[in-house]
Coordinates of C-alpha atoms in Angstrom, one line a residue:
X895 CA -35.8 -55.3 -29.0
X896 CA -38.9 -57.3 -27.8
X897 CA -37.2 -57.3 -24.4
X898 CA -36.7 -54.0 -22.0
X899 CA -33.7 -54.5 -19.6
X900 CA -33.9 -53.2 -15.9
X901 CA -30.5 -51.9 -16.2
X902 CA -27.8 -52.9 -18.7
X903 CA -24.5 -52.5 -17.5
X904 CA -21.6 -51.5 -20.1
X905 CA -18.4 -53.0 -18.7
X906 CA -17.4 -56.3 -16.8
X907 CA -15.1 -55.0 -14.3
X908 CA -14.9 -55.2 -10.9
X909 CA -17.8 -52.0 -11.0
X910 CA -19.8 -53.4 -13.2
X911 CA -19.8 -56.8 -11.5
X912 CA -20.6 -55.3 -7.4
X913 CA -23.2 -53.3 -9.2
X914 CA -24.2 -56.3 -11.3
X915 CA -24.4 -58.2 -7.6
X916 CA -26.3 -55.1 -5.6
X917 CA -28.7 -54.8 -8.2
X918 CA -29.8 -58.2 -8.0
X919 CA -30.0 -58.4 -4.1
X920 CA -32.3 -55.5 -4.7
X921 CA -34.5 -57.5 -7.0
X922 CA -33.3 -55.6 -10.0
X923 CA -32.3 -57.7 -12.8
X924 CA -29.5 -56.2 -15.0
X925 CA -27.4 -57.4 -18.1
X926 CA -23.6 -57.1 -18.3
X927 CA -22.1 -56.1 -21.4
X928 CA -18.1 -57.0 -21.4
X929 CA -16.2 -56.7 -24.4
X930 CA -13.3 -59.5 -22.7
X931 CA -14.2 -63.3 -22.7
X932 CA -13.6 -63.2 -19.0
X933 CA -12.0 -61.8 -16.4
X934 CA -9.1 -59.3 -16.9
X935 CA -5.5 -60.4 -16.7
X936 CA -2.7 -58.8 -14.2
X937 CA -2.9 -57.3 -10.5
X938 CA -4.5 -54.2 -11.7
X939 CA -6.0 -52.7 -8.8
X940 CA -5.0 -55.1 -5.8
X941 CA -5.7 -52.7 -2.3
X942 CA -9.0 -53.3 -1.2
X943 CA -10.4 -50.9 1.7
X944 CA -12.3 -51.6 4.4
X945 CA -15.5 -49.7 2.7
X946 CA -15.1 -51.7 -0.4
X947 CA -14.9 -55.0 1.8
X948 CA -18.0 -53.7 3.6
X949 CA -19.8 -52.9 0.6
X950 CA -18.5 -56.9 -1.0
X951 CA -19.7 -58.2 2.3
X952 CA -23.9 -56.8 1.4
X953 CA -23.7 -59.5 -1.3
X954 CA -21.4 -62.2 0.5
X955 CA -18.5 -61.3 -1.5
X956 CA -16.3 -60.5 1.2
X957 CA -15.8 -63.9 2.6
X958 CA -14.1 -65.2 -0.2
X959 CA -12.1 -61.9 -0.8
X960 CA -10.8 -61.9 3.2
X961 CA -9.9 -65.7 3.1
X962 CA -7.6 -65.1 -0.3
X963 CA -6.7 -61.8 -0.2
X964 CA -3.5 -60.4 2.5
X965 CA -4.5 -57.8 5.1
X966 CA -2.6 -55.0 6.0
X967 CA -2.7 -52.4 8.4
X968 CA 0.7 -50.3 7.6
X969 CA 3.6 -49.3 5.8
X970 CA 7.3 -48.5 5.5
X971 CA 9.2 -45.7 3.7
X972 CA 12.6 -45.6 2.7
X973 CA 14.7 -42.7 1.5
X974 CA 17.4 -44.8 0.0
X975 CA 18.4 -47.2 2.2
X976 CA 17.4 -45.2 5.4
X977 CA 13.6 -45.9 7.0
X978 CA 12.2 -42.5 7.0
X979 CA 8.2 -43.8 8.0
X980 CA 6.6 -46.3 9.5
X981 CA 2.6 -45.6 9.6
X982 CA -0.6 -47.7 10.8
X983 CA -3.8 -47.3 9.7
X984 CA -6.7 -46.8 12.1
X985 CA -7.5 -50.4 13.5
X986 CA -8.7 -52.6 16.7
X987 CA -9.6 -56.4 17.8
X988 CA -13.3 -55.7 17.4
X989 CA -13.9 -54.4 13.8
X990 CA -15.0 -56.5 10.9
X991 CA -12.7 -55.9 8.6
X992 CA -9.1 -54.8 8.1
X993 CA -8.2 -51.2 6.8
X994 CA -6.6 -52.6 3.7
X995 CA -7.0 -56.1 1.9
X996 CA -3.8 -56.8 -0.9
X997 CA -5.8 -58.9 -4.0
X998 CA -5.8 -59.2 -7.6
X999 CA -8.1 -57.5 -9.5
X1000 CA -9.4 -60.3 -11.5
X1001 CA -10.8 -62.0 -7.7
X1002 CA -12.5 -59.2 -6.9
X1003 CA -14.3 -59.4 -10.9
X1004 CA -14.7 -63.0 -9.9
X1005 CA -16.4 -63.3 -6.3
X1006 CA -18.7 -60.7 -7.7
X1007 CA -19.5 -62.3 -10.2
X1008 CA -20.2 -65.7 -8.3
X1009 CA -22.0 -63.6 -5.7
X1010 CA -24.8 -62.0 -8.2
X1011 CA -25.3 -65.5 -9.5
X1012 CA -27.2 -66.3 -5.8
X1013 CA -29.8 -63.8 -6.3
X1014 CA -32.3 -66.1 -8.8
X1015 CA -31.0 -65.3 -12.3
X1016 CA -31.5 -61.4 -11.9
X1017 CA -28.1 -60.7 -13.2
X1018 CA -26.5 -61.7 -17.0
X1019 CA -23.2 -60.9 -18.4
X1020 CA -22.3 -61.4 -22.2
X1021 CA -18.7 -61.6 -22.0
X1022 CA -16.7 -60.7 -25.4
X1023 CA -19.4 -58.5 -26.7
X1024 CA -18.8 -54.7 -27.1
X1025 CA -21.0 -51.4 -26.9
X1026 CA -21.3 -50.2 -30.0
X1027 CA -23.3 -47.3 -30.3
X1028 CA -25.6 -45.5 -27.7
X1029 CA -28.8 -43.8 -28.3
X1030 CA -30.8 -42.1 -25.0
X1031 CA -34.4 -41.8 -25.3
X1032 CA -36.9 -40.5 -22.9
X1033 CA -38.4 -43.5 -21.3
X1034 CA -35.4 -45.9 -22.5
X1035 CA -32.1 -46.2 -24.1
X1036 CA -31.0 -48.0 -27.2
X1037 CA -27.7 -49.2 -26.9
X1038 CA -26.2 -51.4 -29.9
X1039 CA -23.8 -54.6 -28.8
X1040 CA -21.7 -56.2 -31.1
X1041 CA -21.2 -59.8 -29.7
X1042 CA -20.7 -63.3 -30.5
X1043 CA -24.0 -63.4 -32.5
X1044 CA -23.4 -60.4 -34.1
X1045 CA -24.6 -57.0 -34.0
X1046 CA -28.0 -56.5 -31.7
X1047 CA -29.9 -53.6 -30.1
X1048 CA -30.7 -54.0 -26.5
X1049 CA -32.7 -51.7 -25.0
X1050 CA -32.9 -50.6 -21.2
X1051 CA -34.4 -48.6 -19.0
X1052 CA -31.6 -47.1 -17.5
X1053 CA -27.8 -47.3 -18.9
X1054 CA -24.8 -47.2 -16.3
X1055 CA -21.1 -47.0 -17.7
X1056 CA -18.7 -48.9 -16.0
X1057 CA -16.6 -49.6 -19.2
X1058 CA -13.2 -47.9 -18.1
X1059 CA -11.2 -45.0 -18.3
X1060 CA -11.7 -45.3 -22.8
X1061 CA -15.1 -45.4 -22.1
X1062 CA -17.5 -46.1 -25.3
X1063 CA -21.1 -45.0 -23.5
X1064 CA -18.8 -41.8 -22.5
X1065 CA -17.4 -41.1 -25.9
X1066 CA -20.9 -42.0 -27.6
X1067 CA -22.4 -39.3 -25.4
X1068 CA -19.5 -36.4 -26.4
X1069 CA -18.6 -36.0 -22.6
X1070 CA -15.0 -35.4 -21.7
X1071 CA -13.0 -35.9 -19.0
X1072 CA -11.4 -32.9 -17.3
X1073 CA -8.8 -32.3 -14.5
X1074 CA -5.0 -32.5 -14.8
X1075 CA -2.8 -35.6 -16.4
X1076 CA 1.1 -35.8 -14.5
X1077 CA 3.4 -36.6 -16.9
X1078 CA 5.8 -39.1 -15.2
X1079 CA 4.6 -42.7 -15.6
X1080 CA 5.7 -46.3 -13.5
X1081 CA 6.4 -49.4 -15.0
X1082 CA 4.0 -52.2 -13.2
X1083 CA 5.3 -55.7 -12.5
X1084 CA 3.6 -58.9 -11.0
X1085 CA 6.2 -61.6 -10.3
X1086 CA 6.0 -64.9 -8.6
X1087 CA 8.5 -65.1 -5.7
X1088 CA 8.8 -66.5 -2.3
X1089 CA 8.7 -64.2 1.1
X1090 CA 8.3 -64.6 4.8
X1091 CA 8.2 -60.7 4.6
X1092 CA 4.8 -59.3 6.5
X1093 CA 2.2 -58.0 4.4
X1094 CA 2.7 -54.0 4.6
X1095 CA 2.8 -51.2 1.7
X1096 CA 6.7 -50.5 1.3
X1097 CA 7.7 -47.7 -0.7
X1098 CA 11.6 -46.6 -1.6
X1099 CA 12.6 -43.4 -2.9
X1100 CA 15.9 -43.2 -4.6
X1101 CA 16.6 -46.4 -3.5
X1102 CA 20.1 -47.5 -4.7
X1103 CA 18.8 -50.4 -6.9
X1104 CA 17.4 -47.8 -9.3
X1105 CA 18.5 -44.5 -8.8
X1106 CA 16.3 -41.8 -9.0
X1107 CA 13.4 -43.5 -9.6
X1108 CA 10.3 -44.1 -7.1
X1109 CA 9.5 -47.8 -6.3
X1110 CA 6.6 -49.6 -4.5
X1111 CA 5.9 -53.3 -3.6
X1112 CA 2.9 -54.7 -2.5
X1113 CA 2.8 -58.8 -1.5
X1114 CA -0.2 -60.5 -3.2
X1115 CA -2.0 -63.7 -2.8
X1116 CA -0.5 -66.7 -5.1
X1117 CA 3.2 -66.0 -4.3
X1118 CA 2.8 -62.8 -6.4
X1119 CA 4.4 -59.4 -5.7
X1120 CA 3.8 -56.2 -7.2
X1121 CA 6.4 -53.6 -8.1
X1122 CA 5.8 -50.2 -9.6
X1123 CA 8.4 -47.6 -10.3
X1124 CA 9.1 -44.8 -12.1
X1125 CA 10.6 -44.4 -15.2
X1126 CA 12.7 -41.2 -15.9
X1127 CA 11.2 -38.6 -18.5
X1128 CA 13.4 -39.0 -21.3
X1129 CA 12.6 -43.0 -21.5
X1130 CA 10.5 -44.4 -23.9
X1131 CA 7.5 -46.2 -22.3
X1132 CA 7.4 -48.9 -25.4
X1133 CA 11.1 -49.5 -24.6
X1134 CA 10.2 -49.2 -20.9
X1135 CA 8.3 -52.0 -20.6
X1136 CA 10.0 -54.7 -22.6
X1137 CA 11.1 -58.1 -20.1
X1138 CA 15.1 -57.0 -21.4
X1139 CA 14.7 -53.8 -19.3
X1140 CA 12.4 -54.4 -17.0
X1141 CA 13.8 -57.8 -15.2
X1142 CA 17.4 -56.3 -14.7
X1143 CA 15.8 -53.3 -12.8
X1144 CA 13.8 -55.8 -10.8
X1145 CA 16.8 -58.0 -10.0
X1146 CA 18.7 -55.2 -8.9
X1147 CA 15.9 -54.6 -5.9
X1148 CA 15.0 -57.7 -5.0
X1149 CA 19.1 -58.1 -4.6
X1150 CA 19.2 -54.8 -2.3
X1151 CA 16.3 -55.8 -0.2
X1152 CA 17.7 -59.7 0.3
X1153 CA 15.1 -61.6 -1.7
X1154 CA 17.2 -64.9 -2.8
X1155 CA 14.3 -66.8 -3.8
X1156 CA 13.8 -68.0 -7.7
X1157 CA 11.5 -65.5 -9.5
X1158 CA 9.9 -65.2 -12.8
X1159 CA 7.7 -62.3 -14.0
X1160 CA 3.8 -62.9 -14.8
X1161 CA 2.4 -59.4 -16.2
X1162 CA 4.4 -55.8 -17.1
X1163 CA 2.3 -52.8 -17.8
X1164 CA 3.2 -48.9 -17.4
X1165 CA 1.1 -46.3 -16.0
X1166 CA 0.8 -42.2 -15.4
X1167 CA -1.7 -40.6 -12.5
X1168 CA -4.3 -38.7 -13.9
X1169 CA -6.7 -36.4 -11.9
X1170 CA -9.8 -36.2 -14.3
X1171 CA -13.7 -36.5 -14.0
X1172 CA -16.6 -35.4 -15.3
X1173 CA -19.1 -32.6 -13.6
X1174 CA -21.9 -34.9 -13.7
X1175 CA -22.8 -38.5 -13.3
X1176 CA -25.7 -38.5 -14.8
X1177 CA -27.2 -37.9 -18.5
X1178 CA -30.7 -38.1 -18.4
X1179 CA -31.1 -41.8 -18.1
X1180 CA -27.3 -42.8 -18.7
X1181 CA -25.0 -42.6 -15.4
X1182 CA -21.6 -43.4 -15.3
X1183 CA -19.3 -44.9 -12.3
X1184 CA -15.5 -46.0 -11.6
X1185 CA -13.0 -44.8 -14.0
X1186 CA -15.7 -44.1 -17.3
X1187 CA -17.0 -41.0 -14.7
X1188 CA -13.7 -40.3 -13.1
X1189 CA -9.5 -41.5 -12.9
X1190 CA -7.6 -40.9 -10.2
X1191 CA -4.1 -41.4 -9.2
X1192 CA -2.8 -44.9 -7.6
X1193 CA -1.4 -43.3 -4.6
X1194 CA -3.6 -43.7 -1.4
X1195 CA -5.5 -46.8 -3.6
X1196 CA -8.9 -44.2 -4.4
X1197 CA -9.2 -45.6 -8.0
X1198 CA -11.8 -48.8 -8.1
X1199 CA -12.1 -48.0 -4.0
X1200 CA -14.0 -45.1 -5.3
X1201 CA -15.5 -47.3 -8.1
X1202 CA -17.1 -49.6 -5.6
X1203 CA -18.6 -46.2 -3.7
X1204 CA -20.3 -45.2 -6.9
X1205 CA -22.0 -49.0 -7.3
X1206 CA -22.9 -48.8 -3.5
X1207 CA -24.7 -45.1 -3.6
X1208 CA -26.2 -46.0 -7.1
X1209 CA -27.5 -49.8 -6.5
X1210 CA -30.2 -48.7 -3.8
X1211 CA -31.6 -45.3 -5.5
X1212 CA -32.1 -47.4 -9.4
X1213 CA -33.8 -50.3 -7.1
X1214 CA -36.0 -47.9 -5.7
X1215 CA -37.2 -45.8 -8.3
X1216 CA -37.5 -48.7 -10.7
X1217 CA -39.9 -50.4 -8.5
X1218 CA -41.8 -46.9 -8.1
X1219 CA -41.0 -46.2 -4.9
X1220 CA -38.9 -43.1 -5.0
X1221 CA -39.0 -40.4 -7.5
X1222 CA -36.7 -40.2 -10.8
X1223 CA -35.4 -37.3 -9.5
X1224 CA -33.3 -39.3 -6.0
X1225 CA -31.3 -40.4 -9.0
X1226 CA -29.4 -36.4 -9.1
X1227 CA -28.4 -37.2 -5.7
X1228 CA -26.0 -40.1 -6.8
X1229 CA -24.7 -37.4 -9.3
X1230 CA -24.0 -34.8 -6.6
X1231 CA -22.9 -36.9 -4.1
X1232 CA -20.1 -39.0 -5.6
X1233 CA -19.1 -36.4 -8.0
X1234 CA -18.5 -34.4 -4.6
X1235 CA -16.6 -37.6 -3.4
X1236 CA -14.6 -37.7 -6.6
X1237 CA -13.5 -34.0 -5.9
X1238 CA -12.4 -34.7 -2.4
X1239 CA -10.5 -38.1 -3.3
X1240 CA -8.8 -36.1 -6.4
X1241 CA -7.3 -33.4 -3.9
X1242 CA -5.7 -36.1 -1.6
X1243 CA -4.8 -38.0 -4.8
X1244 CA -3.1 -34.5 -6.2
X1245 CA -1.1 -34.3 -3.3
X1246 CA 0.4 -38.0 -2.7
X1247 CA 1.1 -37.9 -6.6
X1248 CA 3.5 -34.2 -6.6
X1249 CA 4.9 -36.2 -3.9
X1250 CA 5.7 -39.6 -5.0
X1251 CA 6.1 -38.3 -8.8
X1252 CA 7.1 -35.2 -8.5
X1253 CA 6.2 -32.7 -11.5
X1254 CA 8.7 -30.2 -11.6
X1255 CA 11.9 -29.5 -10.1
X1256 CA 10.3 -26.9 -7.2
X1257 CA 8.4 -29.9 -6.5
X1258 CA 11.6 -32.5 -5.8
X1259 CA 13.4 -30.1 -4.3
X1260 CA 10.9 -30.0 -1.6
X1261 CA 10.4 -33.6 -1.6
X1262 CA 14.0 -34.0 -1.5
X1263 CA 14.1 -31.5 1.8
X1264 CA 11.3 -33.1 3.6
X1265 CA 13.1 -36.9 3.4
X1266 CA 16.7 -35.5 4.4
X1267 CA 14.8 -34.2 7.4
X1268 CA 12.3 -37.1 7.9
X1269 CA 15.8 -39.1 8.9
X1270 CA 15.9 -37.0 12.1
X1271 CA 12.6 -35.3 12.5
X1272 CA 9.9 -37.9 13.5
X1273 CA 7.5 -34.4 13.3
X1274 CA 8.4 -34.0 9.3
X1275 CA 7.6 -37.7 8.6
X1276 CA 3.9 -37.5 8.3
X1277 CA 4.3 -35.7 5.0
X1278 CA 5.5 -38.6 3.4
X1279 CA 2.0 -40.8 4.1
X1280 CA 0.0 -41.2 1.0
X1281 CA -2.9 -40.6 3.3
X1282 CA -4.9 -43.9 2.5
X1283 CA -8.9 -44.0 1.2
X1284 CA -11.2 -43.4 3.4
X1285 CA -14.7 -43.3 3.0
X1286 CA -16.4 -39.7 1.9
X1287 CA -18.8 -37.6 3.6
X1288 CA -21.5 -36.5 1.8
X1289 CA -21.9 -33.0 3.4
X1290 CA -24.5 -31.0 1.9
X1291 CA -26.1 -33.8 0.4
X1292 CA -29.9 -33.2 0.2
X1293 CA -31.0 -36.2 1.4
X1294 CA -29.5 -35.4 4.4
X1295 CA -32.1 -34.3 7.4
X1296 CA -30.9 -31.8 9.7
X1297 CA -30.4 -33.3 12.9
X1298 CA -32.3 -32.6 16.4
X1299 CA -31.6 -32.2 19.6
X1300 CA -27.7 -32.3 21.1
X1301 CA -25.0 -34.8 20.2
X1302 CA -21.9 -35.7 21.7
X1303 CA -19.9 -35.1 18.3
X1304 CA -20.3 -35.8 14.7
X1305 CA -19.3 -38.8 14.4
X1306 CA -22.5 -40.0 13.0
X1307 CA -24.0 -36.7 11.5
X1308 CA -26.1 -37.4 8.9
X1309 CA -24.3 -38.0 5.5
X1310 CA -21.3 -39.7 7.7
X1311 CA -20.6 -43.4 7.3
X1312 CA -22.4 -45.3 9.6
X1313 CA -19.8 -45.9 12.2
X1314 CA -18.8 -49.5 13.1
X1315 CA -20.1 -50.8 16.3
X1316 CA -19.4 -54.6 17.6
X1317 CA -22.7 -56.2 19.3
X1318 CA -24.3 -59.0 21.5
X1319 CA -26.8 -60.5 18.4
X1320 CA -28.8 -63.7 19.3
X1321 CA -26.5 -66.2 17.6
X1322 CA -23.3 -64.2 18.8
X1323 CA -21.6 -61.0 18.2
X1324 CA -22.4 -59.0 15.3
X1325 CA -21.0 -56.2 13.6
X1326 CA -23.6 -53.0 13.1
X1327 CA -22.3 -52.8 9.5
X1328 CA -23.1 -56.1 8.1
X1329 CA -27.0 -54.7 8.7
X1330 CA -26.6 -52.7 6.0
X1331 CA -26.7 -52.9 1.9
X1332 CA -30.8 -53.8 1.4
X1333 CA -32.9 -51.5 3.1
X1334 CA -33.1 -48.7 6.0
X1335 CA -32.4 -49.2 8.7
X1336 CA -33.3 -47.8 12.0
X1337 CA -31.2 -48.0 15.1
X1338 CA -32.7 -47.8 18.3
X1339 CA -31.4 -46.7 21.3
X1340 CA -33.7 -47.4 23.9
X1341 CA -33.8 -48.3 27.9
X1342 CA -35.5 -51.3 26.9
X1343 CA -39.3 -50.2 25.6
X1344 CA -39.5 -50.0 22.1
X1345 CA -42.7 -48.2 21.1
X1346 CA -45.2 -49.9 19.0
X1347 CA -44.8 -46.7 16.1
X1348 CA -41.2 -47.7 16.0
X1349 CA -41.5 -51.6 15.5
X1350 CA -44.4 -50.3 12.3
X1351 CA -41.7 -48.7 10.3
X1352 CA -41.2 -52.3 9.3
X1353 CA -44.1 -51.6 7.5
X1354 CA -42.5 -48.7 5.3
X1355 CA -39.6 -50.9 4.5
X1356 CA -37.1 -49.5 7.2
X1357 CA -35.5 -52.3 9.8
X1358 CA -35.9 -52.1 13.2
X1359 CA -32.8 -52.6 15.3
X1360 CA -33.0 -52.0 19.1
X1361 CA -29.5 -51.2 20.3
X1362 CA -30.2 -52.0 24.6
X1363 CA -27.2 -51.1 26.9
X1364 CA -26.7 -54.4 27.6
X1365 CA -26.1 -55.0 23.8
X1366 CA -23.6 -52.6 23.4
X1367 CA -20.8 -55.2 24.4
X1368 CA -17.7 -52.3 24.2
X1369 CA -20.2 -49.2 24.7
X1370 CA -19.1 -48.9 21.0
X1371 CA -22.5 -48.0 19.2
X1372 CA -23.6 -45.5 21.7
X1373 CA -20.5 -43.6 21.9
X1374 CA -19.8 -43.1 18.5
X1375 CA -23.4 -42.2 17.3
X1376 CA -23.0 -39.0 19.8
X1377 CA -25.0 -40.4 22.8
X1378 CA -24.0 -39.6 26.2
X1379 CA -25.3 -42.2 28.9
X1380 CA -26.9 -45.1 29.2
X1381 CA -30.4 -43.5 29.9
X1382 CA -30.1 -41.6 26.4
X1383 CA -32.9 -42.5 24.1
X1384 CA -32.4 -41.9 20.1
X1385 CA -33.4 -43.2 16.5
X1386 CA -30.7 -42.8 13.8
X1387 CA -31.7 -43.7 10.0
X1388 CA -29.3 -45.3 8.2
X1389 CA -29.3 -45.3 4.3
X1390 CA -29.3 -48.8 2.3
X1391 CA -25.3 -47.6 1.5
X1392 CA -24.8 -47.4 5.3
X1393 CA -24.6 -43.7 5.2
X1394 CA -26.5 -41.9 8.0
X1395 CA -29.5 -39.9 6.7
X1396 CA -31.0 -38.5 10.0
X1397 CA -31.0 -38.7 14.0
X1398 CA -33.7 -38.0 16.3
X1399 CA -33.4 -37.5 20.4
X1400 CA -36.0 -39.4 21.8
X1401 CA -38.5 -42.2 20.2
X1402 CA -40.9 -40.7 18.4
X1403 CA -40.9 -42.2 14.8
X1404 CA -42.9 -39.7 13.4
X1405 CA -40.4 -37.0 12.2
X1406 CA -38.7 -40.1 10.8
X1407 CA -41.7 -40.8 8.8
X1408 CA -41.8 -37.1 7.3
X1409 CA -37.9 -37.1 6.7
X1410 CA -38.5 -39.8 4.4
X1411 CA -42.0 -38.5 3.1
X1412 CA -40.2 -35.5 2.3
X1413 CA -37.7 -37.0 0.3
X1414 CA -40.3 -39.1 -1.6
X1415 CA -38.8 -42.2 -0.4
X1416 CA -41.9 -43.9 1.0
X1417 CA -43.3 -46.4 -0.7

């Protein structure tokens, strides 16, 4: 134990990796603890939202991810053969990213991976080694690995467990999830086939190739599709999943739908929704993210989408408190603010699941009504959208500063996602959000002047970004952060995880200053 670690990381995922990354573009070297040899195997998680591109994208992950992964914007439903919904997600020419990327899980764990490995050597992984045993301390943690080498004891400053819904740091630690488990489960299939089909979410329910049942593809980089559906309650999910029973059911739905080409399968697992999380994030100095603090259902793609939220609030608060420059204590807001996040995504998550699994017979009677009428009712059809993720706001968070002076709306409140905004850069257009990920940052709205107080918060570590009229190619940046004309002046603090934290009328940076003295996060 001669050696203290930053940060050790238990778990290789896709969380553990983006935190892995984040870390080191923060200067924070951390070590990777993954009981697999390498990456996982199977689609796993494959939708990727535009907040989990964006957050890829602070450590040049997301160029890779958007040049092999599918985009999307939409989806169809069917109730049996009949199209009962056809949605589109929020979208234009000018954003950076699409609201929905289709890509293996095992990518993601990859270009994350790749991307930490550009920061100097700050971030390790030990692959095929396993936590062991965890022991907290007050100024450290012990944590025993059992690896290729045998059994050692690392020790770090801080622990963070990203090691999965069976969680070993969480079980070591005698925490338990609570919430609500649904009892039906879905078979999941990747299989290699041939389409000229756009890339959308389809969904069927009832569909005649499997009667009864729930059924979702997804297309996939590679050729690949992915199929989930559900399985009645009185199968047997060993029986459920063996190729015999699964490839029939398959064949029978690529048959309805007109899919001729050759096929063969590649990966078959089986899966139930499950509501659960923990009330806090943090023990002392152990904090958990992705699916060891919290599991949530499939529907409306929240489960590592959520996981990559947690590595983005965390990243920036551990770089900054390890390197002295905030107080131990800005680590309770990570705790608050995505255990609030959790709560909010596990409510929409309740809802798609009763839907596309129901629970009880109440519960598919009414689903039953609302698709009968959705055939004739374009007013009903809304009900059947899994309502996609979206990114959280952290209302109430206390890092939050009240804000001052009128705004046009809320778009941009503090503890809102920094809205997108396309701009005129010097070496061409550049998205507002691709700013963000190291340190503060302060937009500028100004007629031009920018006053000498405002270019010295450089000095504090916060970026200076003057946002002129004639920069705002579409007008986009000044509408949506609430500002009226062109002769309004304003300074809005962005977070490192591209959450607004306060706005000012007017260019005086010394409320600014105190907002941030305030919170203790001056260096």
């Amino acid at each position: 134990m001669s050696e203290v670690f930053p940060v050790l990381i238990a778990g290789g995922g896709p969380v553990g990796l983006t935190l892995a990354a984040l870390l080191a573009r923060q200067g924070v070297a951390s070590v990777v603890v993954e009981a697999d040899t390498g990456y996982c195997t199977g689609s796993r998680a494959i939708c990727m939202s535009r907040r989990s591109q964006e957050i890829l994208g602070w450590v040049g992950a997301d160029v890779p991810l958007v040049q092999k992964g599918l985009s999307w914007v939409g989806g169809r439903s069917y109730w049996r053969s009949t199209e009962v919904l056809h949605f589109r997600m929020p979208s234009e020419p000018t954003q950076r990213f699409a609201p929905m990327v289709n890509i293996q899980q095992f990518y993601v764990e990859e270009f994350a991976h790749l991307a930490a490995q550009q920061f100097g050597g700050l971030s390790q992984v030990r692959w095929g080694s396993r936590v062991v045993a965890v022991r907290p301390g007050a100024d450290s943690v012990q944590v025993d690995v059992d690896g290729p080498e045998g059994l050692q004891t690392l020790q770090a400053r801080y622990l963070v467990a990203c090691d999965g819904g069976r969680s070993t740091v969480r079980e070591q630690l005698g925490l338990q999830l609570q919430g609500t488990q649904y009892d039906g489960k879905y078979v999941i299939v990747d299989i290699v086939q041939k389409t000229r089909r756009p890339v959308e979410r389809l969904a069927w329910f009832d569909p005649p190739s499997n009667p009864g049942s729930t059924l979702l593809m997804h297309r996939q980089p590679d050729d690949v599709w992915r199929i989930d559906y559900q399985i009645r309650d009185d199968e047997d999910p060993a029986e459920a999943v063996k190729p015999e029973n699964v490839l029939p059911r398959v064949q029978s739905h690529l048959a309805m739908i007109g899919e001729t080409e050759p096929w063969e399968p590649l990966w078959i697992s089986i899966y139930n929704a499950k509501c659960l999380t923990l009330d806090r994030y943090r023990h002392g100095r152990v904090l958990l993210a992705g699916d060891a603090a919290h599991l949530v259902p499939i529907f409306g793609v929240r489960g590592l989408n959520s996981g990559l939220d947690d590595a983005g609030n965390l990243a920036w608060k551990l770089a900054r408190v390890l390197d002295g420059r905030a107080p131990d204590s800005l680590l309770d807001s990570y705790c608050t603010e995505r255990v609030h996040a959790t709560r909010e995504n596990i409510a929409y998550g309740a809802k798609s699941t009763e839907f596309m699994a129901p629970p009880d017979f109440a519960f598919h009677l009414m689903r039953e009504a609302t698709l009968r009428l959705a055939v004739s009712d374009p007013q009903v059809r809304p009900l059947i959208n899994p309502r996609q993720s979206a990114p959280v706001v952290y209302s109430g968070s206390a890092l939050n500063v009240p804000p001052v002076g009128h705004w046009a709306h809320d778009l941009a409140a503090p503890g809102t996602p920094a809205p997108e905004a396309l701009l005129a850069g010097p070496q061409g257009p550049l998205h507002l959000t691709s700013l963000f990920g190291g340190d503060f940052v302060c937009l500028v709205f100004s007629d031009g002047a920018v006053p000498g107080a405002v270019k010295a918060l450089v000095n504090h570590g916060v970026g200076v970004l003057a946002i002129e009229p004639e920069a705002d190619l579409h007008g986009q940046a000044r509408q949506r952060y609430g500002l009226v004309s062109p002769q309004d002046t304003a300074l809005v603090l962005v977070r490192p995880d591209g959450y607004v934290m306060g706005r000012w009328r007017g260019l005086d940076a010394a409320p600014l200053l105190a907002a941030l003295q305030s919170k203790g996060l001056l260096p």
